[in-house]
Tab-separated table of C-alpha atoms and ligand atoms in Angstrom:
chain	number	residue	atom	x	y	z
A	1	MET	CA	17.404	-21.862	1.104
A	2	ASP	CA	13.501	-19.807	0.510
A	3	ARG	CA	14.197	-16.377	1.277
A	4	ILE	CA	11.884	-14.762	3.533
A	5	ALA	CA	10.611	-11.286	4.067
A	6	ILE	CA	9.341	-9.465	6.630
A	7	VAL	CA	6.933	-6.326	5.980
A	8	THR	CA	5.475	-4.512	8.417
A	9	GLY	CA	2.287	-2.436	7.956
A	10	SER	CA	1.843	-4.090	4.335
A	11	ASP	CA	-1.927	-3.458	3.846
A	12	ARG	CA	-1.309	-0.459	1.806
A	13	GLY	CA	0.994	2.542	0.650
A	14	MET	CA	4.967	2.334	0.962
A	15	GLY	CA	4.352	-1.189	2.537
A	16	LYS	CA	1.895	-2.890	0.384
A	17	GLU	CA	4.070	-1.656	-2.959
A	18	THR	CA	7.717	-3.123	-1.193
A	19	ALA	CA	5.740	-6.712	-0.474
A	20	LEU	CA	4.926	-5.899	-4.197
A	21	ALA	CA	7.909	-6.115	-5.242
A	22	LEU	CA	9.742	-9.173	-2.782
A	23	ALA	CA	6.822	-10.816	-4.483
A	24	ASN	CA	7.934	-10.034	-7.644
A	25	ASN	CA	11.623	-11.123	-6.278
A	26	HIS	CA	10.893	-14.563	-5.433
A	27	TYR	CA	10.346	-13.819	-1.907
A	28	SER	CA	8.278	-15.871	0.773
A	29	VAL	CA	6.520	-12.243	1.791
A	30	ILE	CA	5.005	-11.939	5.650
A	31	MET	CA	2.568	-9.132	5.526
A	32	ALA	CA	2.870	-7.882	9.494
A	33	CYS	CA	-0.108	-5.677	9.441
A	34	ILE	CA	-2.793	-4.353	12.094
A	35	ASP	CA	-6.003	-4.673	9.888
A	36	ILE	CA	-6.223	-8.194	8.551
A	37	PRO	CA	-9.014	-7.931	6.409
A	38	ASN	CA	-8.450	-4.951	4.487
A	39	ALA	CA	-3.966	-7.420	4.401
A	40	SER	CA	-6.696	-10.222	3.492
A	41	ARG	CA	-7.642	-8.240	0.540
A	42	ALA	CA	-4.173	-6.799	0.007
A	43	GLY	CA	-2.630	-10.154	0.552
A	44	ASP	CA	-4.731	-11.893	-2.918
A	45	GLU	CA	-3.834	-8.502	-4.884
A	46	ILE	CA	0.074	-8.781	-4.785
A	47	LYS	CA	-0.695	-12.720	-5.074
A	48	SER	CA	-2.743	-12.198	-8.372
A	49	MET	CA	-0.333	-9.404	-9.502
A	50	SER	CA	3.488	-11.355	-9.119
A	51	GLY	CA	2.042	-14.647	-9.744
A	52	ASN	CA	3.667	-15.589	-6.478
A	53	LYS	CA	1.978	-17.519	-3.768
A	54	ASN	CA	3.932	-17.739	-0.897
A	55	VAL	CA	2.149	-14.357	0.681
A	56	PHE	CA	1.084	-14.628	3.971
A	57	VAL	CA	-0.796	-12.502	6.093
A	58	TYR	CA	-0.374	-12.476	10.142
A	59	LYS	CA	-1.622	-10.298	12.897
A	60	ILE	CA	0.431	-7.325	14.578
A	61	ASP	CA	-0.091	-4.461	17.032
A	62	LEU	CA	3.106	-2.609	16.960
A	63	SER	CA	1.406	-0.938	19.769
A	64	SER	CA	1.141	-4.115	21.970
A	65	ILE	CA	3.939	-5.512	23.335
A	66	ALA	CA	2.074	-8.959	23.591
A	67	SER	CA	0.802	-8.814	20.034
A	68	ILE	CA	4.347	-8.319	19.033
A	69	LYS	CA	5.400	-11.117	20.970
A	70	GLN	CA	2.552	-13.088	19.484
A	71	PHE	CA	3.487	-12.641	16.139
A	72	VAL	CA	6.953	-13.999	16.242
A	73	GLN	CA	5.311	-16.959	17.982
A	74	SER	CA	2.967	-17.142	15.292
A	75	PHE	CA	5.675	-16.604	12.768
A	76	LEU	CA	8.266	-18.951	14.024
A	77	ARG	CA	5.715	-21.719	14.410
A	78	ASP	CA	5.402	-21.829	10.394
A	79	PHE	CA	8.883	-20.281	9.191
A	80	ASP	CA	12.404	-21.115	10.692
A	81	HIS	CA	14.681	-17.834	9.492
A	82	ILE	CA	14.126	-14.753	8.019
A	83	ASN	CA	16.699	-12.869	5.212
A	84	ILE	CA	14.862	-9.640	5.141
A	85	LEU	CA	13.028	-7.244	8.334
A	86	ILE	CA	11.151	-3.720	7.169
A	87	ASN	CA	9.895	-2.099	9.655
A	88	ASN	CA	6.909	0.200	7.718
A	89	ALA	CA	3.961	0.733	9.736
A	90	GLY	CA	3.700	4.117	10.931
A	91	ILE	CA	1.015	5.847	12.381
A	92	ILE	CA	-0.199	9.967	13.446
A	93	THR	CA	-2.405	10.527	16.017
A	94	MET	CA	-3.670	13.987	16.696
A	95	ASP	CA	-4.566	12.862	20.625
A	96	HIS	CA	-1.702	11.522	23.326
A	97	GLU	CA	-2.892	8.080	24.044
A	98	ILE	CA	-0.902	5.965	26.062
A	99	THR	CA	-0.484	1.680	25.456
A	100	GLU	CA	-1.753	-0.690	27.412
A	101	ASP	CA	2.295	-0.991	28.107
A	102	GLY	CA	2.489	2.368	29.319
A	103	PHE	CA	3.916	3.897	25.951
A	104	GLU	CA	3.174	7.401	23.979
A	105	LYS	CA	1.171	5.898	21.710
A	106	ILE	CA	2.899	6.666	17.986
A	107	MET	CA	6.306	6.352	19.964
A	108	ALA	CA	4.956	2.583	20.386
A	109	VAL	CA	4.031	1.877	17.099
A	110	ASN	CA	7.170	3.823	15.291
A	111	THR	CA	10.206	2.972	16.903
A	112	ILE	CA	10.021	1.040	20.707
A	113	GLY	CA	7.488	-1.849	19.024
A	114	PRO	CA	9.836	-2.206	15.812
A	115	TYR	CA	12.637	-2.299	17.840
A	116	LEU	CA	11.170	-5.051	20.240
A	117	LEU	CA	10.306	-7.072	16.765
A	118	THR	CA	13.472	-6.456	15.389
A	119	LYS	CA	15.749	-7.749	19.315
A	120	LEU	CA	12.897	-10.766	18.798
A	121	LEU	CA	13.710	-12.079	15.279
A	122	VAL	CA	17.590	-11.095	15.229
A	123	PRO	CA	18.655	-14.926	16.193
A	124	TYR	CA	16.691	-16.110	13.254
A	125	PHE	CA	18.460	-14.338	10.497
A	126	PRO	CA	20.960	-17.094	8.945
A	127	LEU	CA	24.867	-16.930	9.159
A	128	GLY	CA	26.561	-16.092	6.122
A	129	GLU	CA	22.994	-15.085	3.952
A	130	ASP	CA	21.959	-11.446	3.129
A	131	ASN	CA	20.069	-10.385	5.296
A	132	ARG	CA	18.771	-6.780	5.647
A	133	ILE	CA	16.412	-4.818	8.118
A	134	ILE	CA	15.474	-1.512	6.387
A	135	ASN	CA	13.766	1.246	8.554
A	136	VAL	CA	11.629	3.777	6.693
A	137	SER	CA	12.226	7.267	8.853
A	138	SER	CA	11.686	10.319	7.441
A	139	TRP	CA	13.373	13.971	6.503
A	140	ILE	CA	10.971	15.238	9.765
A	141	TYR	CA	13.563	13.306	12.307
A	142	LYS	CA	15.558	17.198	12.267
A	143	PHE	CA	12.308	18.082	14.638
A	144	GLY	CA	12.673	15.497	17.029
A	145	LYS	CA	15.287	16.397	19.493
A	146	PHE	CA	14.063	14.534	22.699
A	147	SER	CA	15.429	13.407	26.030
A	148	ILE	CA	15.139	10.700	27.661
A	149	GLU	CA	12.479	11.864	30.472
A	150	LYS	CA	9.658	12.835	28.606
A	151	MET	CA	9.425	10.390	26.064
A	152	ASN	CA	5.899	9.339	27.034
A	153	LYS	CA	4.820	13.242	26.771
A	154	TYR	CA	5.235	14.399	23.460
A	155	HIS	CA	2.679	14.405	21.153
A	156	TYR	CA	1.332	14.526	17.394
A	157	VAL	CA	3.966	16.333	15.237
A	158	LYS	CA	6.502	16.332	18.187
A	159	ALA	CA	6.034	13.024	18.758
A	160	TYR	CA	6.365	12.109	15.395
A	161	SER	CA	9.576	13.653	14.872
A	162	VAL	CA	10.394	12.568	17.537
A	163	SER	CA	9.864	8.675	17.101
A	164	LYS	CA	11.080	9.110	13.455
A	165	TYR	CA	14.725	10.451	14.817
A	166	SER	CA	14.521	8.043	17.110
A	167	GLN	CA	13.817	4.845	14.522
A	168	LEU	CA	16.872	6.841	12.930
A	169	LEU	CA	19.170	6.521	16.502
A	170	MET	CA	18.358	2.879	16.030
A	171	SER	CA	19.069	1.599	12.831
A	172	LEU	CA	22.668	3.367	13.561
A	173	GLU	CA	23.345	1.721	16.778
A	174	LEU	CA	22.196	-1.697	15.467
A	175	ALA	CA	24.194	-1.953	12.262
A	176	ASP	CA	26.988	-1.501	14.457
A	177	GLY	CA	25.577	-3.733	16.665
A	178	LEU	CA	24.690	-5.956	13.989
A	179	LYS	CA	27.826	-5.887	12.112
A	180	GLU	CA	29.600	-8.926	13.158
A	181	ARG	CA	25.950	-10.971	12.861
A	182	GLY	CA	26.283	-10.177	8.551
A	183	ILE	CA	22.681	-8.302	9.265
A	184	THR	CA	23.013	-4.643	7.115
A	185	VAL	CA	20.821	-2.152	8.739
A	186	ASN	CA	19.547	1.259	7.041
A	187	ALA	CA	16.798	3.326	7.115
A	188	VAL	CA	14.932	5.739	4.448
A	189	ASN	CA	13.441	9.169	3.882
A	190	PRO	CA	10.654	8.015	1.223
A	191	GLY	CA	9.721	11.987	0.683
A	192	THR	CA	6.185	13.153	1.286
A	193	VAL	CA	4.212	10.613	-0.087
A	194	ARG	CA	0.275	10.603	-0.757
A	195	THR	CA	-0.994	7.759	1.578
A	196	LYS	CA	-3.059	7.581	4.505
A	197	ILE	CA	-0.814	8.561	7.219
A	198	MET	CA	-0.838	11.589	5.532
A	199	ILE	CA	-3.904	12.395	4.212
A	200	THR	CA	-6.195	12.915	6.740
A	201	ASN	CA	-9.920	14.182	6.646
A	202	ILE	CA	-10.006	15.276	10.412
A	203	TRP	CA	-10.449	18.940	10.352
A	204	PHE	CA	-12.362	21.631	8.086
A	205	TYR	CA	-9.057	22.801	7.099
A	206	ASP	CA	-7.822	19.567	5.856
A	207	PHE	CA	-9.278	19.178	2.881
A	208	LEU	CA	-7.902	23.026	2.490
A	209	ILE	CA	-3.733	21.601	3.203
A	210	ASN	CA	-4.360	18.910	1.248
A	211	ILE	CA	-5.123	20.338	-1.506
A	212	LEU	CA	-2.746	22.865	-0.796
A	213	MET	CA	-0.104	20.035	-0.358
A	214	ALA	CA	-1.644	18.220	-3.374
A	215	PRO	CA	1.103	19.533	-5.380
A	216	LEU	CA	4.133	18.126	-3.141
A	217	TYR	CA	3.139	14.640	-3.129
A	218	ILE	CA	4.270	11.662	-4.665
A	219	GLU	CA	2.278	8.025	-5.161
A	220	PRO	CA	3.257	5.384	-2.439
A	221	LYS	CA	5.064	3.390	-5.247
A	222	ASP	CA	8.024	6.090	-6.042
A	223	GLY	CA	7.673	6.894	-2.360
A	224	ALA	CA	8.321	3.168	-2.131
A	225	LYS	CA	11.329	2.641	-4.228
A	226	THR	CA	14.493	3.243	-2.397
A	227	CYS	CA	13.143	0.631	0.452
A	228	ILE	CA	12.939	-1.379	-1.967
A	229	TYR	CA	16.399	-1.345	-3.438
A	230	LEU	CA	17.873	-1.451	-0.447
A	231	ALA	CA	15.920	-5.021	-0.715
A	232	THR	CA	16.749	-5.786	-3.408
A	233	SER	CA	19.446	-4.303	-4.676
A	234	ASP	CA	23.217	-6.266	-4.781
A	235	GLU	CA	24.244	-2.384	-5.347
A	236	VAL	CA	23.589	-2.596	-1.087
A	237	LYS	CA	24.202	-6.132	0.063
A	238	ASN	CA	26.857	-4.925	2.084
A	239	GLU	CA	26.089	-1.438	2.477
A	240	THR	CA	25.242	-0.397	6.408
A	241	GLY	CA	24.603	2.381	8.925
A	242	ASN	CA	23.059	4.726	6.434
A	243	PHE	CA	19.984	7.040	5.707
A	244	TYR	CA	18.783	6.795	2.014
A	245	ARG	CA	16.991	9.103	0.059
A	246	LYS	CA	16.024	8.149	-3.656
A	247	CYS	CA	18.237	5.396	-3.836
A	248	LYS	CA	21.367	7.420	-2.419
A	249	PRO	CA	22.558	7.849	1.155
A	250	VAL	CA	22.784	11.177	2.521
A	251	VAL	CA	24.350	12.678	5.056
A	252	ILE	CA	22.553	13.276	8.300
A	253	PRO	CA	24.321	16.528	10.154
A	254	LYS	CA	26.833	15.462	13.147
A	255	LYS	CA	24.137	17.775	15.322
A	256	PHE	CA	22.119	15.176	14.987
A	257	ASN	CA	24.227	12.442	15.011
A	258	ASN	CA	25.981	11.879	18.403
A	259	LYS	CA	27.010	8.991	20.432
A	260	THR	CA	25.701	9.760	23.746
A	261	ILE	CA	22.375	10.379	22.372
A	262	ARG	CA	22.166	7.448	20.409
A	263	THR	CA	23.315	4.741	23.783
A	264	GLY	CA	20.881	6.937	26.020
A	265	LEU	CA	18.382	5.878	23.468
A	266	LEU	CA	19.536	2.329	23.356
A	267	ARG	CA	19.714	1.616	27.100
A	268	TYR	CA	16.267	3.234	27.764
A	269	TYR	CA	15.055	0.389	24.596
A	270	GLU	CA	17.199	-2.253	26.046
A	271	THR	CA	15.250	-1.407	29.744
A	272	ILE	CA	12.351	-1.803	27.752
A	273	PHE	CA	13.318	-5.096	26.172
A	274	LYS	CA	15.107	-6.914	29.025
A	275	GLU	CA	11.761	-5.849	31.598
A	276	ASN	CA	9.489	-7.242	29.037
A	277	LEU	CA	11.129	-9.757	25.826
A	278	SER	CA	14.212	-11.035	27.410
A	279	PHE	CA	12.754	-14.477	28.113
A	280	SER	CA	12.702	-16.550	24.515
A	281	ALA	CA	10.164	-15.509	22.093
A	282	CYS	CA	8.578	-19.548	22.046
B	1	NAP	N1	3.784	9.627	3.173
B	1	NAP	C1	4.618	9.845	3.653
B	1	NAP	O1	5.198	11.014	3.416
B	1	NAP	C2	5.521	9.230	4.675
B	1	NAP	C3	7.366	10.015	4.841
B	1	NAP	C4	8.214	10.228	5.245
B	1	NAP	C5	7.497	8.665	6.304
B	1	NAP	N2	6.871	8.097	6.101
B	1	NAP	C6	6.688	6.676	7.073
B	1	NAP	O2	6.703	5.433	5.952
B	1	NAP	C7	5.939	4.295	6.669
B	1	NAP	C8	5.044	4.083	5.682
B	1	NAP	O3	3.647	4.682	6.071
B	1	NAP	P1	2.709	4.921	4.373
B	1	NAP	O4	2.793	6.502	4.363
B	1	NAP	O5	2.597	3.745	3.593
B	1	NAP	O6	1.434	5.428	5.183
B	1	NAP	P2	0.297	4.362	5.377
B	1	NAP	O7	-0.557	3.945	3.856
B	1	NAP	O8	-0.841	5.399	6.425
B	1	NAP	O9	1.066	2.926	6.315
B	1	NAP	C9	1.295	3.493	7.791
B	1	NAP	C10	0.797	1.884	7.407
B	1	NAP	O10	0.703	1.097	9.281
B	1	NAP	C11	0.086	0.538	9.553
B	1	NAP	N3	-0.384	0.380	11.326
B	1	NAP	C12	-0.817	1.879	11.941
B	1	NAP	N4	-0.665	1.021	13.360
B	1	NAP	C13	-0.332	0.033	13.485
B	1	NAP	C14	0.052	-0.819	14.231
B	1	NAP	N5	-0.360	-0.069	15.204
B	1	NAP	N6	0.439	-2.213	14.530
B	1	NAP	C15	1.034	-1.919	12.956
B	1	NAP	N7	0.248	-1.609	12.170
B	1	NAP	C16	0.175	-0.946	12.054
B	1	NAP	C17	-0.879	1.127	8.726
B	1	NAP	O11	-2.518	0.028	9.140
B	1	NAP	P3	-3.975	0.846	8.807
B	1	NAP	O12	-3.505	1.575	7.879
B	1	NAP	O13	-4.854	-1.005	8.402
B	1	NAP	O14	-4.362	0.864	10.193
B	1	NAP	C18	-0.871	0.584	7.470
B	1	NAP	O15	-0.047	-0.514	6.688
B	1	NAP	C19	5.783	4.934	8.130
B	1	NAP	O16	6.530	4.311	8.800
B	1	NAP	C20	5.953	6.877	8.245
B	1	NAP	O17	5.861	7.112	8.698
B	1	NAP	C21	5.763	8.630	5.209
């Protein structure tokens, strides 16, 4: 059976490096992206660099429930299964924006959208195969203490930290829930990487910050290494429910990995899912 991988936000940065690595590993690669012209250019580059023609671009806007559903419908028109899902796309914005579905935008793109996408795709991971889900989180989760009631009120760095913490917790919960189903779920801390999300030039002092930060950045190719390792290595085929940094599992301090917070968060996501997407994706 053809091995199929979906990588969200794969038109640039670490997602593009991950998509290239999967194409090099003979996967059919679905690039799920918001900017179709840029994604098509990136897709052509990946095809020519890897020699793999099975690289396909699909539109997804993770801030929109309708767009997530539309993506899944389009994907299932052309394919009947998935083996790897990489929830890579992410944003940070300074403004406090509320999406058409009523969620704070950073939370919507970085964690609510990926959760809904994952839930819609779970039935299409074939039983008895090597199936993996990888969520690109961040070291910044440690600043993401949250309360469910305030989920739409956080903004900028706090919203980003909360979204990355939520993504990590969602990963741990899904790992437990999908063990029986034969799908592994792990999260990644890629480090501090020179990508669009990090390099902003909005304020005059951004230029200075970028110069000061320059020695700390690693390149996207290096930032993507742990994600690629989790997606392709036989060593981690059966590993699930871990948080990885530099291709090794790292310990999440107990105060951040609390079952009550995890189940509370999942209940919140499940309510959103049931209210919006509990019917068939097709
Ligand atoms: N860079 C770091 O230091 C760092 C550290 C820790 C974690 N991370 C995480 O790593 C992941 C990859 O980011 P990156 O560093 O490679 O940054 P990046 O180059 O900015 O890539 C982010 C990707 O997400 C896409 N995206 C943004 N909004 C979207 C939406 N509404 N729907 C679908 N896709 C959307 C972007 O598309 P467009 O650009 O075309 O809009 C882009 O392809 C993110 O989850 C980020 O939070 C990054």
